[in-house]
PDB file of C-alpha atoms and ligand atoms in Angstrom:
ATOM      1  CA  UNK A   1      -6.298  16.867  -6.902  1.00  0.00           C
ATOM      2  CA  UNK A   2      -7.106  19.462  -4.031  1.00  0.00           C
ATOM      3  CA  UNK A   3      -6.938  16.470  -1.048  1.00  0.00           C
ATOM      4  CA  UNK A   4      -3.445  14.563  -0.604  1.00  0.00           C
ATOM      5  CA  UNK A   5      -2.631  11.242  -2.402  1.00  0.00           C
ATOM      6  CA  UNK A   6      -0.858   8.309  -0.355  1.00  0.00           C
ATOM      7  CA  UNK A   7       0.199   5.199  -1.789  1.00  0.00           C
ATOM      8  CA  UNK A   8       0.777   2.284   0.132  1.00  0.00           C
ATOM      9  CA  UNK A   9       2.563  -0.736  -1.161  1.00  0.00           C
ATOM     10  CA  UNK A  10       3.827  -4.013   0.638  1.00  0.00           C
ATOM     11  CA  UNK A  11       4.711  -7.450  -0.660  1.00  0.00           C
ATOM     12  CA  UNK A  12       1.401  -9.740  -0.235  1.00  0.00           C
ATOM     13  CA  UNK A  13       1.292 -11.265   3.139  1.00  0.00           C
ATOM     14  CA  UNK A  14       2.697  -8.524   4.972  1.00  0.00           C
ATOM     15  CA  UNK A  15      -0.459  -7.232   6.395  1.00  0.00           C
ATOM     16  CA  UNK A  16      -1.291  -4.684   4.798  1.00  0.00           C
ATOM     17  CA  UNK A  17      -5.413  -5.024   4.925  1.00  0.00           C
ATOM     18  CA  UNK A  18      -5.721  -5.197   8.644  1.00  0.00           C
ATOM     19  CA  UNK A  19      -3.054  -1.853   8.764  1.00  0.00           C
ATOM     20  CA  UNK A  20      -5.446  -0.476   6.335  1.00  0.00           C
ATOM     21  CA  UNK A  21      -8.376  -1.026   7.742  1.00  0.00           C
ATOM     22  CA  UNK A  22      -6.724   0.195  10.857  1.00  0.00           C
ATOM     23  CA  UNK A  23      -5.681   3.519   9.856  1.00  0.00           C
ATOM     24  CA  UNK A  24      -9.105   4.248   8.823  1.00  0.00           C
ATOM     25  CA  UNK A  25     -10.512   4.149  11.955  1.00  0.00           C
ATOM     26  CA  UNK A  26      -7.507   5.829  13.370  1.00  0.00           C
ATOM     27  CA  UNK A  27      -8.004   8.407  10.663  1.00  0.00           C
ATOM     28  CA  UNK A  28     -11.517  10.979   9.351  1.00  0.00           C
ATOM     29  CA  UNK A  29     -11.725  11.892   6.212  1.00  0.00           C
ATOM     30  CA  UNK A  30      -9.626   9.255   4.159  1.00  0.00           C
ATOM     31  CA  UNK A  31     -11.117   7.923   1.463  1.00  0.00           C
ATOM     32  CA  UNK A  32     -10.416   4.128   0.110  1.00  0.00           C
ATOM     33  CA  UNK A  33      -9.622   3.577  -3.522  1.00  0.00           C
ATOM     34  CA  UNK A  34     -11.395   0.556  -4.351  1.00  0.00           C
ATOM     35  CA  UNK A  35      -9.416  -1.093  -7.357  1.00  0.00           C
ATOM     36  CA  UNK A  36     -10.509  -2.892 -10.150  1.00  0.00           C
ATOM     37  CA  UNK A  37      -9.560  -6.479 -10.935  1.00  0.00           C
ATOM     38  CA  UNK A  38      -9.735  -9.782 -13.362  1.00  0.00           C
ATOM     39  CA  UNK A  39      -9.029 -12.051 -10.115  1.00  0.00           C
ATOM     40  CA  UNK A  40     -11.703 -13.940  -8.697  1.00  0.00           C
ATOM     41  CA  UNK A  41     -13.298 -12.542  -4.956  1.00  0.00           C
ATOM     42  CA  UNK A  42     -11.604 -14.540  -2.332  1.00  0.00           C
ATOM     43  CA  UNK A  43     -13.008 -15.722   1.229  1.00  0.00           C
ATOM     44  CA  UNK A  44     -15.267 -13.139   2.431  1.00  0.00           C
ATOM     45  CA  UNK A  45     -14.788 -10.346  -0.217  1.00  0.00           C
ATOM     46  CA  UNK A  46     -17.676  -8.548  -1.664  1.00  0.00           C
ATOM     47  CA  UNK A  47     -18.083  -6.556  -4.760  1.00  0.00           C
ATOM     48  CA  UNK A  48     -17.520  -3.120  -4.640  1.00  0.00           C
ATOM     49  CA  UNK A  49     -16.028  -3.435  -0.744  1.00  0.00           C
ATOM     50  CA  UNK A  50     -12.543  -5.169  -1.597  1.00  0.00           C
ATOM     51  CA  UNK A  51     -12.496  -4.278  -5.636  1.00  0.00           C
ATOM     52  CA  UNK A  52     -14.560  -4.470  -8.011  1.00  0.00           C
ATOM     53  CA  UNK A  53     -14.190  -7.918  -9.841  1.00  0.00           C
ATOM     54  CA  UNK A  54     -14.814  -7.645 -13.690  1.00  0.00           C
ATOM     55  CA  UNK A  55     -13.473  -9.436 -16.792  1.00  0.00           C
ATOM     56  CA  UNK A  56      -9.862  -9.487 -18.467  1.00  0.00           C
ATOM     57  CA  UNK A  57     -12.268  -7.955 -21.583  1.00  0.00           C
ATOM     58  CA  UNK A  58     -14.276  -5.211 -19.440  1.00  0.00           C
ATOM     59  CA  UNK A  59     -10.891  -4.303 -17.908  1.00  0.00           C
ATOM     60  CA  UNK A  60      -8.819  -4.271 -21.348  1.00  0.00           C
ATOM     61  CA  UNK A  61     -12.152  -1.970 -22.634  1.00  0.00           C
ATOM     62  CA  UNK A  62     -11.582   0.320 -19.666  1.00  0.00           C
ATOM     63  CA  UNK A  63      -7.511   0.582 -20.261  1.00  0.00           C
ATOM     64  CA  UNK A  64      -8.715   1.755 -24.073  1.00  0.00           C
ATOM     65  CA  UNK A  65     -11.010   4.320 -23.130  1.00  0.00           C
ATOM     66  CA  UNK A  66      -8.426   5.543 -20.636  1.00  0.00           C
ATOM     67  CA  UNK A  67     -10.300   4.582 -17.822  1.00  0.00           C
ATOM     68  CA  UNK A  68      -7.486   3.924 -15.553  1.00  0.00           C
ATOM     69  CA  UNK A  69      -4.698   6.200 -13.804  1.00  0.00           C
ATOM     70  CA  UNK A  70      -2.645   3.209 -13.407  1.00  0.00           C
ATOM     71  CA  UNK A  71      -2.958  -0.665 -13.651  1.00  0.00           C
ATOM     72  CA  UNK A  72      -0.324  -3.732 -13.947  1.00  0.00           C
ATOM     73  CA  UNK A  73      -0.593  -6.832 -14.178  1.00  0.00           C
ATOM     74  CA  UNK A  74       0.331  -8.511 -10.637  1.00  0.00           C
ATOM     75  CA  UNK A  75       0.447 -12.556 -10.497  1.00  0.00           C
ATOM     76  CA  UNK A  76      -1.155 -12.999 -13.567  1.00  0.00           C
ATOM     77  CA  UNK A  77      -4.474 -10.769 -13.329  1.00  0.00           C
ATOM     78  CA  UNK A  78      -5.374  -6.917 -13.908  1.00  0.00           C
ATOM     79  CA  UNK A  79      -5.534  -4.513 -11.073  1.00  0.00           C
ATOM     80  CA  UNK A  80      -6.306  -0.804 -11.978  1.00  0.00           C
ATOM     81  CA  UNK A  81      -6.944   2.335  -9.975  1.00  0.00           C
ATOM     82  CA  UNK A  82     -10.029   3.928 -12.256  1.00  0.00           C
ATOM     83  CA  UNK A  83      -9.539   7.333 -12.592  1.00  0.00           C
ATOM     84  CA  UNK A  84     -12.586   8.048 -11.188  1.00  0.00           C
ATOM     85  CA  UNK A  85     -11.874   7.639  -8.045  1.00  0.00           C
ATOM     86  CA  UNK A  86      -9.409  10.606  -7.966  1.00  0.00           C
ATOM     87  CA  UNK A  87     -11.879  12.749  -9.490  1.00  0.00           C
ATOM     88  CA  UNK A  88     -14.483  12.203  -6.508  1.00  0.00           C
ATOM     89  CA  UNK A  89     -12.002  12.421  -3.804  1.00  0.00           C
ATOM     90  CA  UNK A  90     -10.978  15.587  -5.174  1.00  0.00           C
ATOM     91  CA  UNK A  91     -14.242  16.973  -6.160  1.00  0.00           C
ATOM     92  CA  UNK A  92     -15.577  15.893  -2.315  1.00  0.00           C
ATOM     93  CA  UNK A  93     -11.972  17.743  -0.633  1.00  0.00           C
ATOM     94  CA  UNK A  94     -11.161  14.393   0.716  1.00  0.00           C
ATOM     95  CA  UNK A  95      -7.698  12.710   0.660  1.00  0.00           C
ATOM     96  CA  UNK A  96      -7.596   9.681  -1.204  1.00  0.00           C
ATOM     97  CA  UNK A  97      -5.812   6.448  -0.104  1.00  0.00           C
ATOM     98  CA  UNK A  98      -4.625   3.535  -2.970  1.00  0.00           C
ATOM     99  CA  UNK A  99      -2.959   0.167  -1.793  1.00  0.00           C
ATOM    100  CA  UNK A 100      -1.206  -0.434  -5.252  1.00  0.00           C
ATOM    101  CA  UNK A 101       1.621  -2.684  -6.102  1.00  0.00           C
ATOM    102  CA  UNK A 102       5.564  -1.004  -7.038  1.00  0.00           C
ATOM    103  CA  UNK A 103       4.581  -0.874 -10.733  1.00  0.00           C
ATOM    104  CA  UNK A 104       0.997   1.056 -10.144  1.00  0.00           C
ATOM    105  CA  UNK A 105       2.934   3.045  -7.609  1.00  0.00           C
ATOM    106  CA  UNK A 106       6.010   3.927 -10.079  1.00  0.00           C
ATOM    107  CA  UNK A 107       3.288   5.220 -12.908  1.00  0.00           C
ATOM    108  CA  UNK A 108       1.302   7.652 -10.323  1.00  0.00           C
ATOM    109  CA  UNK A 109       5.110   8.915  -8.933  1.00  0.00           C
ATOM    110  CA  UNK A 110       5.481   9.552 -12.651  1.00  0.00           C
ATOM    111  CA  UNK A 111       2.284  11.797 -13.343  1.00  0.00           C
ATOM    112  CA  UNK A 112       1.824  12.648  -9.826  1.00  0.00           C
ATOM    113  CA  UNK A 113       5.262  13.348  -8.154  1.00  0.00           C
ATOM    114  CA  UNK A 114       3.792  14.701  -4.918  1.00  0.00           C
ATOM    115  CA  UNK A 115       1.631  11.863  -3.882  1.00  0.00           C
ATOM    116  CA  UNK A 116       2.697  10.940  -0.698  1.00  0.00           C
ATOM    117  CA  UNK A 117       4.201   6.646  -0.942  1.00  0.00           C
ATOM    118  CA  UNK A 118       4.689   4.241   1.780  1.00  0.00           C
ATOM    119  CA  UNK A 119       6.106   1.454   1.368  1.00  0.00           C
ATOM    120  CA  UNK A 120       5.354  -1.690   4.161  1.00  0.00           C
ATOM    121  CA  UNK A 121       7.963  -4.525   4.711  1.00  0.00           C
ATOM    122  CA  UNK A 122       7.572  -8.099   6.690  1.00  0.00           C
ATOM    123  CA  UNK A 123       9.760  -8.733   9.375  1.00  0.00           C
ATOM    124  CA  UNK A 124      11.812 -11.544   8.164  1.00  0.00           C
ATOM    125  CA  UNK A 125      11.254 -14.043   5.611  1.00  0.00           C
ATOM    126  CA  UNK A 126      10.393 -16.686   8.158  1.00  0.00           C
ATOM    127  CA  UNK A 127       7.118 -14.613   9.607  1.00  0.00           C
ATOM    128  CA  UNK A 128       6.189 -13.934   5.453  1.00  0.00           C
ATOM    129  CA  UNK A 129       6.128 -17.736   4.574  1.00  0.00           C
ATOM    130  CA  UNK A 130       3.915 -18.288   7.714  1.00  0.00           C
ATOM    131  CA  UNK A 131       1.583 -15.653   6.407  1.00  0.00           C
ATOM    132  CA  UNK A 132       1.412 -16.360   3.316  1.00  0.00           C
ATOM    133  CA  UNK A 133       0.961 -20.014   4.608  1.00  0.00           C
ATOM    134  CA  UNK A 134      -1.848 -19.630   6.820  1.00  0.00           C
ATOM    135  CA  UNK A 135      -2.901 -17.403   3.617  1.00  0.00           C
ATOM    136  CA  UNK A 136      -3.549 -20.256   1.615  1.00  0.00           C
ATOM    137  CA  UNK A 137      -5.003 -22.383   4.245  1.00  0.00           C
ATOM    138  CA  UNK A 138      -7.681 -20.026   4.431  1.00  0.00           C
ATOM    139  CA  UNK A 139      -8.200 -20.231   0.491  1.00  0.00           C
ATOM    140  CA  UNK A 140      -8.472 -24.356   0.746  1.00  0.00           C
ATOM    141  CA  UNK A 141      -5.175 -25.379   0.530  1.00  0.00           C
ATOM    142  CA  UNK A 142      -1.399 -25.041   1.002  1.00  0.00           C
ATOM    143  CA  UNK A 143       0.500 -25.578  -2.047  1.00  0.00           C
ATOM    144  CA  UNK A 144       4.272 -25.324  -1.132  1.00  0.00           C
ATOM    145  CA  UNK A 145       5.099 -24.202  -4.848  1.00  0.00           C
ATOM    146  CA  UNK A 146       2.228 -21.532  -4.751  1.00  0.00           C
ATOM    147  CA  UNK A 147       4.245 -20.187  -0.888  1.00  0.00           C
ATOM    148  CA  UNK A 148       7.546 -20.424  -2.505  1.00  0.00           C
ATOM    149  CA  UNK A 149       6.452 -18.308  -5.909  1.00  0.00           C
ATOM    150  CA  UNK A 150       4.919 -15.405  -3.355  1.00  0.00           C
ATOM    151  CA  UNK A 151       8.062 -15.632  -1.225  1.00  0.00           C
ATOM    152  CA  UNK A 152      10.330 -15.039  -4.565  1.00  0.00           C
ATOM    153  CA  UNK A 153       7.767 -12.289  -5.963  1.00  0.00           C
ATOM    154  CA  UNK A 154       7.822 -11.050  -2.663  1.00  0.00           C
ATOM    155  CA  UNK A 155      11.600 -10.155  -2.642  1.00  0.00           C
ATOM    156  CA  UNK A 156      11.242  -8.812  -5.839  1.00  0.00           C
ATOM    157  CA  UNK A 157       8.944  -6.476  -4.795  1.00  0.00           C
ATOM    158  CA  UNK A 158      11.044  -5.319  -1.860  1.00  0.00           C
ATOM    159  CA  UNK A 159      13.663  -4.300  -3.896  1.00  0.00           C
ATOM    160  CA  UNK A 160      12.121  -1.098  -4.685  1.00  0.00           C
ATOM    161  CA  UNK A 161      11.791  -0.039  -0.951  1.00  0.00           C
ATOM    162  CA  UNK A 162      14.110   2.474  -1.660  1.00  0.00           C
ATOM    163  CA  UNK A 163      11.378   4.312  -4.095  1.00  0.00           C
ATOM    164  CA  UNK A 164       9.168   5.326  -1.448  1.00  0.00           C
ATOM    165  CA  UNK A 165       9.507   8.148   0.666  1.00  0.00           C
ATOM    166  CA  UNK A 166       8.602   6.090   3.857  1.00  0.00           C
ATOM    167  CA  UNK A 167       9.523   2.733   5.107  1.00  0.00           C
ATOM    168  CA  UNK A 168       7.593   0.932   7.703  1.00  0.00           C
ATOM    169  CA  UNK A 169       8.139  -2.709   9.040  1.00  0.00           C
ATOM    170  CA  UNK A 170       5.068  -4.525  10.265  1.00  0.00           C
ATOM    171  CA  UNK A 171       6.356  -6.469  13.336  1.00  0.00           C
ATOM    172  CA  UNK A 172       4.396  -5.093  16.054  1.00  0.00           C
ATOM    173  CA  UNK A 173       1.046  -4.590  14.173  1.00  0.00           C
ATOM    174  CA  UNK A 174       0.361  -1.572  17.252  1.00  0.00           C
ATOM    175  CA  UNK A 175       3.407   0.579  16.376  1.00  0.00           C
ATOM    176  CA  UNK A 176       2.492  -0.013  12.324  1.00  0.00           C
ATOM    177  CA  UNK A 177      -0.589   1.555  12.960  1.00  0.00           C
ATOM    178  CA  UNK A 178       1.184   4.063  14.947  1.00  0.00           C
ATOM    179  CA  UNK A 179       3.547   4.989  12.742  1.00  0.00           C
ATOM    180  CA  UNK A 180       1.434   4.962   9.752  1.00  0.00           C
ATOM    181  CA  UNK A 181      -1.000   6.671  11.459  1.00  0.00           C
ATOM    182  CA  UNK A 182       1.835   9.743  12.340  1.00  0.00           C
ATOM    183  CA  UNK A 183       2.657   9.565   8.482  1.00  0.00           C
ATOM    184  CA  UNK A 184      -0.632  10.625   7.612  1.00  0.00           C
ATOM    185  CA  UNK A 185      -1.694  12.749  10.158  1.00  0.00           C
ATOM    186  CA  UNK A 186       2.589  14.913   9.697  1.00  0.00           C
ATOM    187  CA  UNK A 187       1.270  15.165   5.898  1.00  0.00           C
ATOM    188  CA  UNK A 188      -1.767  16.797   6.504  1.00  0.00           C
ATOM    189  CA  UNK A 189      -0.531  18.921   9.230  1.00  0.00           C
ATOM    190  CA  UNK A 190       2.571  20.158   7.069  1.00  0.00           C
ATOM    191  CA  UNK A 191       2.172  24.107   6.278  1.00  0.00           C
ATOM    192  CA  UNK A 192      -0.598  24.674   9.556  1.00  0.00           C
ATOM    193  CA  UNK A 193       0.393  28.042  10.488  1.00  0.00           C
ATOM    194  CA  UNK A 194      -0.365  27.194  13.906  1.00  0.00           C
ATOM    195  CA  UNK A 195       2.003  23.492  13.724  1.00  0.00           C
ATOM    196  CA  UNK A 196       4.040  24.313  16.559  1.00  0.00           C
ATOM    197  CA  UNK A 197       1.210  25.428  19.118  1.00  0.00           C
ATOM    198  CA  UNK A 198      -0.532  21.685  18.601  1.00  0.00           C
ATOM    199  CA  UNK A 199       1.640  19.043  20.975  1.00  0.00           C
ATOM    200  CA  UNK A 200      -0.201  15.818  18.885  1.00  0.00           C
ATOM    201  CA  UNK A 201       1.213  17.042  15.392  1.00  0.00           C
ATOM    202  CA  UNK A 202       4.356  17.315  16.979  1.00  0.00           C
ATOM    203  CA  UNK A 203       4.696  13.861  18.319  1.00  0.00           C
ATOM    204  CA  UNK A 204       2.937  12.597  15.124  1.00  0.00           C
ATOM    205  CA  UNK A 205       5.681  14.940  12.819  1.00  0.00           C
ATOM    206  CA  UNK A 206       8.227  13.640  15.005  1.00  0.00           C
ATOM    207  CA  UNK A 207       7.043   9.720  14.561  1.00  0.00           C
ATOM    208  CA  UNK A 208       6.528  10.570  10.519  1.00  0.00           C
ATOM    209  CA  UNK A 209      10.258  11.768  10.223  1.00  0.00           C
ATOM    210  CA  UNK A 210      11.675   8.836  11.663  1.00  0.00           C
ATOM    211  CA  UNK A 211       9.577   6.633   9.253  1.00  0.00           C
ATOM    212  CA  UNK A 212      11.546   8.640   6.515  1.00  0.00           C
ATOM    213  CA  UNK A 213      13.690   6.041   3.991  1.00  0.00           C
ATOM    214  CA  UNK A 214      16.792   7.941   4.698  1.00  0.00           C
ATOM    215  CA  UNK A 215      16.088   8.255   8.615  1.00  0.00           C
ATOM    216  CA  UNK A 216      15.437   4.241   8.859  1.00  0.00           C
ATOM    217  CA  UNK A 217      18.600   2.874   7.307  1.00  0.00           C
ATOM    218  CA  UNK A 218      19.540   1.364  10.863  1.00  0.00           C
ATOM    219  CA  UNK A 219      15.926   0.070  11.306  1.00  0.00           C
ATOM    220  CA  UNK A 220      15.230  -1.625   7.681  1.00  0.00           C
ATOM    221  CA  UNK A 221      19.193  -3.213   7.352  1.00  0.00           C
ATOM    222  CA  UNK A 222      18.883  -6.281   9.559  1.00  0.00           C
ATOM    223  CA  UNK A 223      15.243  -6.851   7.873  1.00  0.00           C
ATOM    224  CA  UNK A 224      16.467  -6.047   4.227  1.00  0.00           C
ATOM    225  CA  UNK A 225      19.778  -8.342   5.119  1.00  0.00           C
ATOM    226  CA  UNK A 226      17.290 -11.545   6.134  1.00  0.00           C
ATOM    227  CA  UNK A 227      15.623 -10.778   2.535  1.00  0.00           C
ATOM    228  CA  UNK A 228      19.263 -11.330   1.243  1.00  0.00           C
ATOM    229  CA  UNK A 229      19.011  -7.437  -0.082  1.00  0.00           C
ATOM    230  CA  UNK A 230      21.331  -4.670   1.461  1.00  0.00           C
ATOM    231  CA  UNK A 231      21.067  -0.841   1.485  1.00  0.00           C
TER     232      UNK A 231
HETATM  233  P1  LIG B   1      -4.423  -9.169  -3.756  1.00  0.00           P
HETATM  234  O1  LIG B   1      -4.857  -9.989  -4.905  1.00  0.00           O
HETATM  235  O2  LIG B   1      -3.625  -9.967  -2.745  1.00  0.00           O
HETATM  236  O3  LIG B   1      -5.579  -8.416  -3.131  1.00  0.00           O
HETATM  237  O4  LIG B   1      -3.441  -8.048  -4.301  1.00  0.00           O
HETATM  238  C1  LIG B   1      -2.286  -8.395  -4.990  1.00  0.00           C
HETATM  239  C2  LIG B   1      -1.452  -7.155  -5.240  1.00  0.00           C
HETATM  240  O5  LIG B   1      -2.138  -6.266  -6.123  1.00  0.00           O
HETATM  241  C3  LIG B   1      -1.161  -6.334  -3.974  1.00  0.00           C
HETATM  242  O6  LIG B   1       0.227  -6.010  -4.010  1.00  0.00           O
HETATM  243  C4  LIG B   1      -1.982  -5.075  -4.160  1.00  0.00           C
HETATM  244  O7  LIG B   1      -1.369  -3.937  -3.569  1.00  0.00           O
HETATM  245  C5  LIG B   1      -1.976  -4.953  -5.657  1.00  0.00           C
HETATM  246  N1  LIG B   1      -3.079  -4.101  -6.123  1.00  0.00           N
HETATM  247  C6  LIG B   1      -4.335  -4.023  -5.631  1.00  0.00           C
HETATM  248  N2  LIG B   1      -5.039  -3.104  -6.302  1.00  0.00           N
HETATM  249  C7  LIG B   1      -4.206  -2.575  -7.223  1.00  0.00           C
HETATM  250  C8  LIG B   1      -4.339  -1.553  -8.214  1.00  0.00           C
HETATM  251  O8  LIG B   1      -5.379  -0.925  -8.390  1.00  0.00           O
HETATM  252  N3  LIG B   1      -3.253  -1.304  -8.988  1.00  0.00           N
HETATM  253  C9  LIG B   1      -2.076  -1.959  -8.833  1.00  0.00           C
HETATM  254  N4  LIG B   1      -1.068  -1.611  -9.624  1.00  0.00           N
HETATM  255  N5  LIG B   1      -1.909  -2.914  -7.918  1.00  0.00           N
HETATM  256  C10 LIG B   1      -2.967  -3.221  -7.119  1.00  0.00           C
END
């Protein structure tokens, strides 16, 4: 595609909508892919805004007619990225932006090796299972089985950190933006002829590199370690 490609990806509960949502005001000219899925809308969500809600048969017709440039099954229902929404952000010269779990991300990496992936992790368990709690509160109920199961699939999913080419923790919500912010703003700025001569891409290249996987190792081991994962 002629824009760049990010992929973000972060265990559920770790805040990844309101960093979204965020960066796109932070940020012109990003498009949001809007996914597909067989889940059911949830609180405020509206079709179209959030995903686009269809059937486990609609969705199976669309993987068949090779509707999708990725989709997994995550907790039990469908979510696809329709290829279609590459095609316009590349026919409109805009960059395109997909919040996709590990396996979605691992199949674009595959087809696409230069989209740019970012991979968000909680701060601890302990600040996870309150998010996840007040999660459910919001949805009508706290189930402790239903925390527990997103805590484990949680872990699971942090395990491939090490995939992604940067590696943010969501602590202070102000310096996620930040950083993901610099991320995006580095990528685009990478190969200006006139990079050096603009003091903002500087700080914001500066910000990206330490954001890198292999420049975060101090950074991500006390908050892998409370995950019970190491480097
Ligand atoms: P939720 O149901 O909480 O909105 O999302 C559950 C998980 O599905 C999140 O990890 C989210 O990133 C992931 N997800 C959302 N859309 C897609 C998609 O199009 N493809 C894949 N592979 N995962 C998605």
């Amino acid at each position: 595609m002629a824009g760049k490609l990010f992929i973000l990806s972060a265990p559920s509960g770790s805040g990844k909508s309101t960093l979204v949502s965020q960066l796109r005001s932070m940020v012109r000219d990003l498009d949001f892919s809007v996914s597909w899925t067989t889940r059911a809308p949830r609180g405020s969500e509206q079709e179209g805004r959030e995903y686009h809600f269809t059937s486990r048969k609609d969705f199976e017709r669309m993987i068949a007619s090779d509707g999708f440039l990725e989709h997994a099954d995550v907790f039990g229902n469908y979510y696809g990225t329709a290829r279609k929404s590459l095609e316009e952000a590349a026919a409109r010269g805009r960059d395109l932006l997909l919040d996709i779990d590990v396996q979605g991300a691992a199949q674009v990496r595959r087809n696409m090796p230069e989209a740019i992936t970012i991979f968000i992790l909680p701060p601890n368990p302990e600040v996870l299972a309150l998010r996840l709690t007040n999660r459910s509160r919001a949805e009508g109920g706290v189930a402790d089985a239903v925390v527990k199961k997103r805590l484990a699939m949680a872990r699971q999913e942090i395990e491939n950190y090490h995939e992604y080419s940067y590696v943010l923790v969501n602590d202070i919500l102000e310096r996620a933006v930040e950083e993901l912010t610099a991320i995006v703003v580095a990528e685009r700025g990478k190969g200006q002829p006139d990079a050096t001569a603009n003091p903002e891409l500087q700080r914001s290249m500066v910000l990206a590199e330490q954001c890198r996987l292999e420049n975060s190792r101090e950074r991500l081991q006390p908050v892998l370690a409370s995950f019970g994962l190491s480097m």
